[in-house]
PDB file of C-alpha atoms and ligand atoms in Angstrom:
ATOM      1  CA  UNK O   1     -22.262  84.483 -31.537  1.00  0.00           C
ATOM      2  CA  UNK O   2     -20.581  81.536 -29.907  1.00  0.00           C
ATOM      3  CA  UNK O   3     -16.312  81.856 -29.879  1.00  0.00           C
ATOM      4  CA  UNK O   4     -13.945  79.685 -28.162  1.00  0.00           C
ATOM      5  CA  UNK O   5     -10.467  80.955 -28.096  1.00  0.00           C
ATOM      6  CA  UNK O   6      -7.618  78.627 -26.770  1.00  0.00           C
ATOM      7  CA  UNK O   7     -10.285  76.317 -25.253  1.00  0.00           C
ATOM      8  CA  UNK O   8      -9.262  73.368 -23.235  1.00  0.00           C
ATOM      9  CA  UNK O   9     -10.824  71.167 -20.788  1.00  0.00           C
ATOM     10  CA  UNK O  10      -9.227  68.509 -18.646  1.00  0.00           C
ATOM     11  CA  UNK O  11     -11.019  66.483 -16.314  1.00  0.00           C
ATOM     12  CA  UNK O  12     -10.357  64.744 -13.002  1.00  0.00           C
ATOM     13  CA  UNK O  13      -7.286  66.980 -11.522  1.00  0.00           C
ATOM     14  CA  UNK O  14      -5.919  67.185 -14.778  1.00  0.00           C
ATOM     15  CA  UNK O  15      -5.317  63.510 -15.896  1.00  0.00           C
ATOM     16  CA  UNK O  16      -8.496  62.895 -18.625  1.00  0.00           C
ATOM     17  CA  UNK O  17      -8.232  65.526 -21.623  1.00  0.00           C
ATOM     18  CA  UNK O  18     -11.715  66.361 -23.061  1.00  0.00           C
ATOM     19  CA  UNK O  19     -10.799  69.348 -25.093  1.00  0.00           C
ATOM     20  CA  UNK O  20      -7.422  70.588 -26.729  1.00  0.00           C
ATOM     21  CA  UNK O  21      -7.072  74.144 -27.396  1.00  0.00           C
ATOM     22  CA  UNK O  22     -10.065  74.849 -29.578  1.00  0.00           C
ATOM     23  CA  UNK O  23     -10.453  77.863 -31.443  1.00  0.00           C
ATOM     24  CA  UNK O  24     -13.387  78.243 -33.172  1.00  0.00           C
ATOM     25  CA  UNK O  25     -16.248  80.772 -34.171  1.00  0.00           C
ATOM     26  CA  UNK O  26     -19.999  80.098 -35.043  1.00  0.00           C
ATOM     27  CA  UNK O  27     -22.053  82.948 -36.633  1.00  0.00           C
ATOM     28  CA  UNK O  28     -25.719  83.706 -36.024  1.00  0.00           C
ATOM     29  CA  UNK O  29     -28.048  81.706 -37.597  1.00  0.00           C
ATOM     30  CA  UNK O  30     -25.612  78.441 -38.472  1.00  0.00           C
ATOM     31  CA  UNK O  31     -26.823  75.226 -38.338  1.00  0.00           C
ATOM     32  CA  UNK O  32     -23.711  72.760 -37.155  1.00  0.00           C
ATOM     33  CA  UNK O  33     -23.334  69.402 -37.005  1.00  0.00           C
ATOM     34  CA  UNK O  34     -20.571  68.101 -34.652  1.00  0.00           C
ATOM     35  CA  UNK O  35     -19.354  64.650 -34.791  1.00  0.00           C
ATOM     36  CA  UNK O  36     -16.639  62.470 -33.478  1.00  0.00           C
ATOM     37  CA  UNK O  37     -16.129  58.747 -31.988  1.00  0.00           C
ATOM     38  CA  UNK O  38     -17.384  58.438 -28.171  1.00  0.00           C
ATOM     39  CA  UNK O  39     -15.345  60.012 -25.960  1.00  0.00           C
ATOM     40  CA  UNK O  40     -13.988  62.540 -28.289  1.00  0.00           C
ATOM     41  CA  UNK O  41     -15.191  65.568 -26.205  1.00  0.00           C
ATOM     42  CA  UNK O  42     -18.665  66.569 -28.150  1.00  0.00           C
ATOM     43  CA  UNK O  43     -20.902  66.960 -24.908  1.00  0.00           C
ATOM     44  CA  UNK O  44     -17.746  68.556 -23.108  1.00  0.00           C
ATOM     45  CA  UNK O  45     -18.136  71.266 -25.973  1.00  0.00           C
ATOM     46  CA  UNK O  46     -21.924  71.808 -25.724  1.00  0.00           C
ATOM     47  CA  UNK O  47     -21.663  71.923 -21.818  1.00  0.00           C
ATOM     48  CA  UNK O  48     -19.164  74.908 -21.998  1.00  0.00           C
ATOM     49  CA  UNK O  49     -21.586  76.962 -24.225  1.00  0.00           C
ATOM     50  CA  UNK O  50     -24.133  77.279 -21.502  1.00  0.00           C
ATOM     51  CA  UNK O  51     -21.757  76.903 -18.686  1.00  0.00           C
ATOM     52  CA  UNK O  52     -22.917  73.824 -17.442  1.00  0.00           C
ATOM     53  CA  UNK O  53     -18.810  73.325 -16.931  1.00  0.00           C
ATOM     54  CA  UNK O  54     -15.938  75.388 -16.482  1.00  0.00           C
ATOM     55  CA  UNK O  55     -12.780  75.201 -19.124  1.00  0.00           C
ATOM     56  CA  UNK O  56      -9.607  74.364 -17.589  1.00  0.00           C
ATOM     57  CA  UNK O  57      -8.051  77.224 -20.145  1.00  0.00           C
ATOM     58  CA  UNK O  58      -9.424  79.602 -22.777  1.00  0.00           C
ATOM     59  CA  UNK O  59     -12.231  82.144 -23.112  1.00  0.00           C
ATOM     60  CA  UNK O  60     -15.911  81.258 -24.506  1.00  0.00           C
ATOM     61  CA  UNK O  61     -18.138  84.060 -25.721  1.00  0.00           C
ATOM     62  CA  UNK O  62     -21.880  83.532 -26.351  1.00  0.00           C
ATOM     63  CA  UNK O  63     -23.038  87.125 -28.026  1.00  0.00           C
ATOM     64  CA  UNK O  64     -20.146  88.522 -27.166  1.00  0.00           C
ATOM     65  CA  UNK O  65     -20.338  88.144 -23.417  1.00  0.00           C
ATOM     66  CA  UNK O  66     -17.339  86.408 -21.782  1.00  0.00           C
ATOM     67  CA  UNK O  67     -19.219  83.563 -19.979  1.00  0.00           C
ATOM     68  CA  UNK O  68     -16.443  81.961 -17.865  1.00  0.00           C
ATOM     69  CA  UNK O  69     -16.179  85.195 -15.921  1.00  0.00           C
ATOM     70  CA  UNK O  70     -19.879  85.734 -15.484  1.00  0.00           C
ATOM     71  CA  UNK O  71     -20.887  85.901 -12.184  1.00  0.00           C
ATOM     72  CA  UNK O  72     -23.334  83.169 -10.690  1.00  0.00           C
ATOM     73  CA  UNK O  73     -26.571  85.363 -10.692  1.00  0.00           C
ATOM     74  CA  UNK O  74     -26.209  86.651 -14.335  1.00  0.00           C
ATOM     75  CA  UNK O  75     -25.805  82.853 -15.553  1.00  0.00           C
ATOM     76  CA  UNK O  76     -29.865  82.711 -15.914  1.00  0.00           C
ATOM     77  CA  UNK O  77     -29.820  85.160 -18.385  1.00  0.00           C
ATOM     78  CA  UNK O  78     -27.543  83.495 -21.004  1.00  0.00           C
ATOM     79  CA  UNK O  79     -29.121  79.997 -20.198  1.00  0.00           C
ATOM     80  CA  UNK O  80     -32.540  81.734 -21.127  1.00  0.00           C
ATOM     81  CA  UNK O  81     -31.610  82.197 -24.832  1.00  0.00           C
ATOM     82  CA  UNK O  82     -30.296  78.570 -25.193  1.00  0.00           C
ATOM     83  CA  UNK O  83     -32.427  75.406 -25.864  1.00  0.00           C
ATOM     84  CA  UNK O  84     -30.265  71.913 -24.578  1.00  0.00           C
ATOM     85  CA  UNK O  85     -31.205  68.834 -25.625  1.00  0.00           C
ATOM     86  CA  UNK O  86     -29.432  66.570 -23.343  1.00  0.00           C
ATOM     87  CA  UNK O  87     -27.877  62.963 -24.002  1.00  0.00           C
ATOM     88  CA  UNK O  88     -29.739  61.783 -21.196  1.00  0.00           C
ATOM     89  CA  UNK O  89     -33.092  63.952 -21.592  1.00  0.00           C
ATOM     90  CA  UNK O  90     -32.804  65.298 -17.647  1.00  0.00           C
ATOM     91  CA  UNK O  91     -36.345  64.877 -17.700  1.00  0.00           C
ATOM     92  CA  UNK O  92     -38.635  65.552 -14.712  1.00  0.00           C
ATOM     93  CA  UNK O  93     -39.845  62.142 -13.721  1.00  0.00           C
ATOM     94  CA  UNK O  94     -42.588  63.170 -11.226  1.00  0.00           C
ATOM     95  CA  UNK O  95     -43.958  65.728 -13.555  1.00  0.00           C
ATOM     96  CA  UNK O  96     -46.302  64.814 -16.617  1.00  0.00           C
ATOM     97  CA  UNK O  97     -45.449  65.211 -20.394  1.00  0.00           C
ATOM     98  CA  UNK O  98     -47.108  68.447 -20.210  1.00  0.00           C
ATOM     99  CA  UNK O  99     -46.024  69.770 -17.062  1.00  0.00           C
ATOM    100  CA  UNK O 100     -42.295  68.612 -18.393  1.00  0.00           C
ATOM    101  CA  UNK O 101     -42.631  71.205 -20.934  1.00  0.00           C
ATOM    102  CA  UNK O 102     -44.642  74.018 -19.173  1.00  0.00           C
ATOM    103  CA  UNK O 103     -42.354  74.007 -16.037  1.00  0.00           C
ATOM    104  CA  UNK O 104     -39.678  75.881 -17.100  1.00  0.00           C
ATOM    105  CA  UNK O 105     -42.108  78.999 -18.503  1.00  0.00           C
ATOM    106  CA  UNK O 106     -44.212  78.554 -15.092  1.00  0.00           C
ATOM    107  CA  UNK O 107     -40.813  79.451 -13.337  1.00  0.00           C
ATOM    108  CA  UNK O 108     -40.791  82.332 -15.454  1.00  0.00           C
ATOM    109  CA  UNK O 109     -43.825  83.322 -14.651  1.00  0.00           C
ATOM    110  CA  UNK O 110     -45.094  83.099 -18.124  1.00  0.00           C
ATOM    111  CA  UNK O 111     -49.065  84.098 -18.358  1.00  0.00           C
ATOM    112  CA  UNK O 112     -51.105  80.660 -17.978  1.00  0.00           C
ATOM    113  CA  UNK O 113     -52.986  81.010 -21.158  1.00  0.00           C
ATOM    114  CA  UNK O 114     -49.502  81.292 -23.089  1.00  0.00           C
ATOM    115  CA  UNK O 115     -47.939  78.570 -21.338  1.00  0.00           C
ATOM    116  CA  UNK O 116     -50.868  76.363 -22.277  1.00  0.00           C
ATOM    117  CA  UNK O 117     -50.851  77.250 -26.051  1.00  0.00           C
ATOM    118  CA  UNK O 118     -47.155  76.943 -26.530  1.00  0.00           C
ATOM    119  CA  UNK O 119     -47.061  73.651 -24.651  1.00  0.00           C
ATOM    120  CA  UNK O 120     -49.770  72.488 -26.982  1.00  0.00           C
ATOM    121  CA  UNK O 121     -48.423  73.617 -30.128  1.00  0.00           C
ATOM    122  CA  UNK O 122     -44.704  71.908 -29.343  1.00  0.00           C
ATOM    123  CA  UNK O 123     -46.212  68.928 -28.228  1.00  0.00           C
ATOM    124  CA  UNK O 124     -48.343  68.245 -31.456  1.00  0.00           C
ATOM    125  CA  UNK O 125     -45.025  69.322 -33.458  1.00  0.00           C
ATOM    126  CA  UNK O 126     -43.193  66.190 -31.861  1.00  0.00           C
ATOM    127  CA  UNK O 127     -46.214  64.350 -31.672  1.00  0.00           C
ATOM    128  CA  UNK O 128     -46.732  63.693 -27.999  1.00  0.00           C
ATOM    129  CA  UNK O 129     -49.877  65.678 -27.333  1.00  0.00           C
ATOM    130  CA  UNK O 130     -52.073  62.493 -26.886  1.00  0.00           C
ATOM    131  CA  UNK O 131     -49.288  61.392 -23.886  1.00  0.00           C
ATOM    132  CA  UNK O 132     -49.596  64.911 -22.500  1.00  0.00           C
ATOM    133  CA  UNK O 133     -50.910  63.207 -19.120  1.00  0.00           C
ATOM    134  CA  UNK O 134     -48.602  60.433 -18.786  1.00  0.00           C
ATOM    135  CA  UNK O 135     -45.387  60.537 -16.589  1.00  0.00           C
ATOM    136  CA  UNK O 136     -42.079  60.198 -18.323  1.00  0.00           C
ATOM    137  CA  UNK O 137     -41.051  56.667 -17.150  1.00  0.00           C
ATOM    138  CA  UNK O 138     -44.317  55.313 -19.116  1.00  0.00           C
ATOM    139  CA  UNK O 139     -42.526  56.612 -22.419  1.00  0.00           C
ATOM    140  CA  UNK O 140     -40.240  54.985 -24.771  1.00  0.00           C
ATOM    141  CA  UNK O 141     -36.862  55.908 -25.231  1.00  0.00           C
ATOM    142  CA  UNK O 142     -37.730  57.791 -28.517  1.00  0.00           C
ATOM    143  CA  UNK O 143     -40.749  59.522 -26.929  1.00  0.00           C
ATOM    144  CA  UNK O 144     -38.889  60.737 -23.813  1.00  0.00           C
ATOM    145  CA  UNK O 145     -36.201  62.171 -26.549  1.00  0.00           C
ATOM    146  CA  UNK O 146     -39.027  63.822 -28.159  1.00  0.00           C
ATOM    147  CA  UNK O 147     -40.186  65.354 -24.695  1.00  0.00           C
ATOM    148  CA  UNK O 148     -36.701  66.687 -24.388  1.00  0.00           C
ATOM    149  CA  UNK O 149     -36.525  67.907 -27.893  1.00  0.00           C
ATOM    150  CA  UNK O 150     -40.091  69.845 -27.113  1.00  0.00           C
ATOM    151  CA  UNK O 151     -38.606  71.044 -23.713  1.00  0.00           C
ATOM    152  CA  UNK O 152     -35.741  72.549 -25.366  1.00  0.00           C
ATOM    153  CA  UNK O 153     -37.554  74.254 -28.247  1.00  0.00           C
ATOM    154  CA  UNK O 154     -40.691  75.561 -26.539  1.00  0.00           C
ATOM    155  CA  UNK O 155     -39.758  79.010 -25.914  1.00  0.00           C
ATOM    156  CA  UNK O 156     -37.970  79.338 -29.510  1.00  0.00           C
ATOM    157  CA  UNK O 157     -34.286  80.136 -28.124  1.00  0.00           C
ATOM    158  CA  UNK O 158     -32.078  81.881 -30.513  1.00  0.00           C
ATOM    159  CA  UNK O 159     -29.789  78.955 -29.612  1.00  0.00           C
ATOM    160  CA  UNK O 160     -30.139  75.635 -29.545  1.00  0.00           C
ATOM    161  CA  UNK O 161     -28.001  72.887 -28.483  1.00  0.00           C
ATOM    162  CA  UNK O 162     -28.718  69.216 -29.002  1.00  0.00           C
ATOM    163  CA  UNK O 163     -26.753  66.281 -28.223  1.00  0.00           C
ATOM    164  CA  UNK O 164     -27.858  63.288 -30.187  1.00  0.00           C
ATOM    165  CA  UNK O 165     -31.513  64.209 -30.519  1.00  0.00           C
ATOM    166  CA  UNK O 166     -32.171  61.539 -32.504  1.00  0.00           C
ATOM    167  CA  UNK O 167     -30.340  58.783 -31.347  1.00  0.00           C
ATOM    168  CA  UNK O 168     -33.084  56.919 -30.047  1.00  0.00           C
ATOM    169  CA  UNK O 169     -35.601  57.723 -33.115  1.00  0.00           C
ATOM    170  CA  UNK O 170     -36.406  55.442 -36.143  1.00  0.00           C
ATOM    171  CA  UNK O 171     -36.170  56.970 -39.224  1.00  0.00           C
ATOM    172  CA  UNK O 172     -39.212  58.745 -39.461  1.00  0.00           C
ATOM    173  CA  UNK O 173     -39.160  60.418 -36.431  1.00  0.00           C
ATOM    174  CA  UNK O 174     -35.840  61.291 -36.691  1.00  0.00           C
ATOM    175  CA  UNK O 175     -36.529  63.217 -40.108  1.00  0.00           C
ATOM    176  CA  UNK O 176     -39.502  64.929 -38.145  1.00  0.00           C
ATOM    177  CA  UNK O 177     -37.525  66.027 -35.791  1.00  0.00           C
ATOM    178  CA  UNK O 178     -34.492  67.126 -38.246  1.00  0.00           C
ATOM    179  CA  UNK O 179     -37.445  69.173 -40.076  1.00  0.00           C
ATOM    180  CA  UNK O 180     -38.382  70.891 -36.782  1.00  0.00           C
ATOM    181  CA  UNK O 181     -34.441  71.882 -36.401  1.00  0.00           C
ATOM    182  CA  UNK O 182     -34.973  72.975 -40.034  1.00  0.00           C
ATOM    183  CA  UNK O 183     -37.653  75.405 -39.337  1.00  0.00           C
ATOM    184  CA  UNK O 184     -36.041  77.014 -36.377  1.00  0.00           C
ATOM    185  CA  UNK O 185     -33.139  77.739 -38.105  1.00  0.00           C
ATOM    186  CA  UNK O 186     -35.082  79.217 -41.056  1.00  0.00           C
ATOM    187  CA  UNK O 187     -36.136  81.580 -38.191  1.00  0.00           C
ATOM    188  CA  UNK O 188     -32.224  82.143 -37.457  1.00  0.00           C
ATOM    189  CA  UNK O 189     -31.733  79.945 -34.695  1.00  0.00           C
ATOM    190  CA  UNK O 190     -28.011  79.047 -34.276  1.00  0.00           C
ATOM    191  CA  UNK O 191     -27.888  75.533 -33.718  1.00  0.00           C
ATOM    192  CA  UNK O 192     -25.317  72.992 -32.809  1.00  0.00           C
ATOM    193  CA  UNK O 193     -26.170  69.244 -33.125  1.00  0.00           C
ATOM    194  CA  UNK O 194     -24.252  66.435 -32.035  1.00  0.00           C
ATOM    195  CA  UNK O 195     -24.491  63.252 -34.150  1.00  0.00           C
ATOM    196  CA  UNK O 196     -23.068  59.764 -35.266  1.00  0.00           C
ATOM    197  CA  UNK O 197     -25.359  60.258 -38.637  1.00  0.00           C
ATOM    198  CA  UNK O 198     -22.433  61.768 -41.088  1.00  0.00           C
ATOM    199  CA  UNK O 199     -24.996  61.994 -44.019  1.00  0.00           C
ATOM    200  CA  UNK O 200     -26.902  64.693 -41.730  1.00  0.00           C
ATOM    201  CA  UNK O 201     -24.848  67.637 -42.595  1.00  0.00           C
ATOM    202  CA  UNK O 202     -24.978  67.101 -46.160  1.00  0.00           C
ATOM    203  CA  UNK O 203     -28.531  66.253 -46.091  1.00  0.00           C
ATOM    204  CA  UNK O 204     -29.388  69.336 -44.446  1.00  0.00           C
ATOM    205  CA  UNK O 205     -26.761  71.634 -45.818  1.00  0.00           C
ATOM    206  CA  UNK O 206     -24.960  72.262 -42.499  1.00  0.00           C
ATOM    207  CA  UNK O 207     -21.472  73.219 -41.312  1.00  0.00           C
ATOM    208  CA  UNK O 208     -19.823  69.904 -40.227  1.00  0.00           C
ATOM    209  CA  UNK O 209     -17.256  70.017 -37.309  1.00  0.00           C
ATOM    210  CA  UNK O 210     -15.519  66.799 -36.570  1.00  0.00           C
ATOM    211  CA  UNK O 211     -13.651  65.987 -33.354  1.00  0.00           C
ATOM    212  CA  UNK O 212     -11.051  63.619 -32.618  1.00  0.00           C
ATOM    213  CA  UNK O 213      -9.426  63.223 -28.999  1.00  0.00           C
ATOM    214  CA  UNK O 214     -10.367  66.760 -28.203  1.00  0.00           C
ATOM    215  CA  UNK O 215      -9.245  68.324 -31.497  1.00  0.00           C
ATOM    216  CA  UNK O 216     -11.125  69.547 -34.231  1.00  0.00           C
ATOM    217  CA  UNK O 217      -9.620  67.701 -37.083  1.00  0.00           C
ATOM    218  CA  UNK O 218     -12.305  68.956 -40.003  1.00  0.00           C
ATOM    219  CA  UNK O 219     -14.331  72.172 -40.401  1.00  0.00           C
ATOM    220  CA  UNK O 220     -16.430  72.315 -43.575  1.00  0.00           C
ATOM    221  CA  UNK O 221     -16.281  75.915 -44.022  1.00  0.00           C
ATOM    222  CA  UNK O 222     -12.481  76.116 -43.643  1.00  0.00           C
ATOM    223  CA  UNK O 223     -12.203  72.777 -46.141  1.00  0.00           C
ATOM    224  CA  UNK O 224     -14.546  72.039 -48.609  1.00  0.00           C
ATOM    225  CA  UNK O 225     -12.836  69.273 -49.980  1.00  0.00           C
ATOM    226  CA  UNK O 226     -13.822  66.775 -47.414  1.00  0.00           C
ATOM    227  CA  UNK O 227     -10.661  64.931 -48.046  1.00  0.00           C
ATOM    228  CA  UNK O 228     -10.067  64.407 -44.109  1.00  0.00           C
ATOM    229  CA  UNK O 229     -13.632  62.764 -43.901  1.00  0.00           C
ATOM    230  CA  UNK O 230     -13.771  58.966 -43.026  1.00  0.00           C
TER     231      UNK O 230
HETATM  232  N1  LIG X   1     -17.578  64.584 -15.742  1.00  0.00           N
HETATM  233  C1  LIG X   1     -16.355  63.828 -16.242  1.00  0.00           C
HETATM  234  N2  LIG X   1     -15.243  63.592 -15.294  1.00  0.00           N
HETATM  235  C2  LIG X   1     -14.470  62.686 -15.702  1.00  0.00           C
HETATM  236  N3  LIG X   1     -14.031  62.575 -17.195  1.00  0.00           N
HETATM  237  C3  LIG X   1     -15.135  63.052 -18.063  1.00  0.00           C
HETATM  238  C4  LIG X   1     -16.231  63.418 -17.743  1.00  0.00           C
HETATM  239  N4  LIG X   1     -17.177  64.090 -18.418  1.00  0.00           N
HETATM  240  C5  LIG X   1     -16.233  63.505 -19.738  1.00  0.00           C
HETATM  241  N5  LIG X   1     -15.294  63.005 -19.065  1.00  0.00           N
HETATM  242  C6  LIG X   1     -14.034  62.469 -20.092  1.00  0.00           C
HETATM  243  O1  LIG X   1     -13.693  63.585 -21.066  1.00  0.00           O
HETATM  244  C7  LIG X   1     -13.710  62.627 -22.504  1.00  0.00           C
HETATM  245  C8  LIG X   1     -14.637  63.675 -23.808  1.00  0.00           C
HETATM  246  O2  LIG X   1     -16.203  63.209 -22.800  1.00  0.00           O
HETATM  247  P1  LIG X   1     -17.375  63.801 -23.810  1.00  0.00           P
HETATM  248  O3  LIG X   1     -18.560  63.238 -22.986  1.00  0.00           O
HETATM  249  O4  LIG X   1     -17.252  64.869 -24.211  1.00  0.00           O
HETATM  250  O5  LIG X   1     -17.438  62.981 -25.228  1.00  0.00           O
HETATM  251  P2  LIG X   1     -18.579  62.896 -26.348  1.00  0.00           P
HETATM  252  O6  LIG X   1     -17.687  62.809 -27.448  1.00  0.00           O
HETATM  253  O7  LIG X   1     -19.734  63.713 -25.721  1.00  0.00           O
HETATM  254  O8  LIG X   1     -18.803  61.107 -26.068  1.00  0.00           O
HETATM  255  P3  LIG X   1     -20.390  60.425 -26.633  1.00  0.00           P
HETATM  256  O9  LIG X   1     -20.440  59.997 -27.806  1.00  0.00           O
HETATM  257  O10 LIG X   1     -19.802  58.766 -25.907  1.00  0.00           O
HETATM  258  O11 LIG X   1     -21.434  60.878 -25.617  1.00  0.00           O
HETATM  259  C9  LIG X   1     -13.991  61.321 -22.360  1.00  0.00           C
HETATM  260  O12 LIG X   1     -12.546  61.029 -22.049  1.00  0.00           O
HETATM  261  C10 LIG X   1     -14.553  61.272 -21.321  1.00  0.00           C
HETATM  262  O13 LIG X   1     -14.503  60.144 -20.493  1.00  0.00           O
HETATM  263 MG1  LIG X   2     -21.589  62.771 -25.138  1.00  0.00          MG
END
């Protein structure tokens, strides 16, 4: 499903190392929690999967397609399959909550009745339906985060990448959001969640991958003794 072969990523003329020779395979339907300190390479790891950035070295396969060599015109094909919850939300600040969710489906020429139905359903799931006509800057950070989650999930993508999706949420909202991810996991989506909460992998019975300074130092499917966890 997703495979990294000897992936390294350096920034700024190869002066800043973000990822260092990563080899990993994530299978269809896995629920993966990616943890690590600030600057350990988590966002870089996710960005590589949807070709937000190119690696400095190595190959990345998404559904058996090597994506670093994919011509630009074929990138939308891959992105369509991937729902991304960005760490900085990337909302459309001049559009309403409803329009933020409907926008991508409009671009994809989905039928209006379907757009309205899907948008209503996902906004209800994340508890934002009553704010559908508001602009994003009038929402709290947690509400903006839930909106960014609604946008990523509305099309039921087979791959979901979520960068600290519960970082701004209180306990109840975080749990609701995690239940939403769990539902999608049951529907066979492959999900990678970046989190600082070390309880989540156990709580939701997921695979735990831990990064330190751009290297994988722990992978729960290779070593279930937990001895390397802090
Ligand atoms: N666009 C960039 N230009 C230069 N350096 C970058 C860039 N993006 C990331 N880095 C550097 O690469 C390293 C890994 O960054 P990354 O954003 O992947 O970390 P992270 O684990 O997501 O951190 P956080 O938990 O703070 O979000 C850091 O040293 C960071 O400063
Ligand atoms: Mg990050």
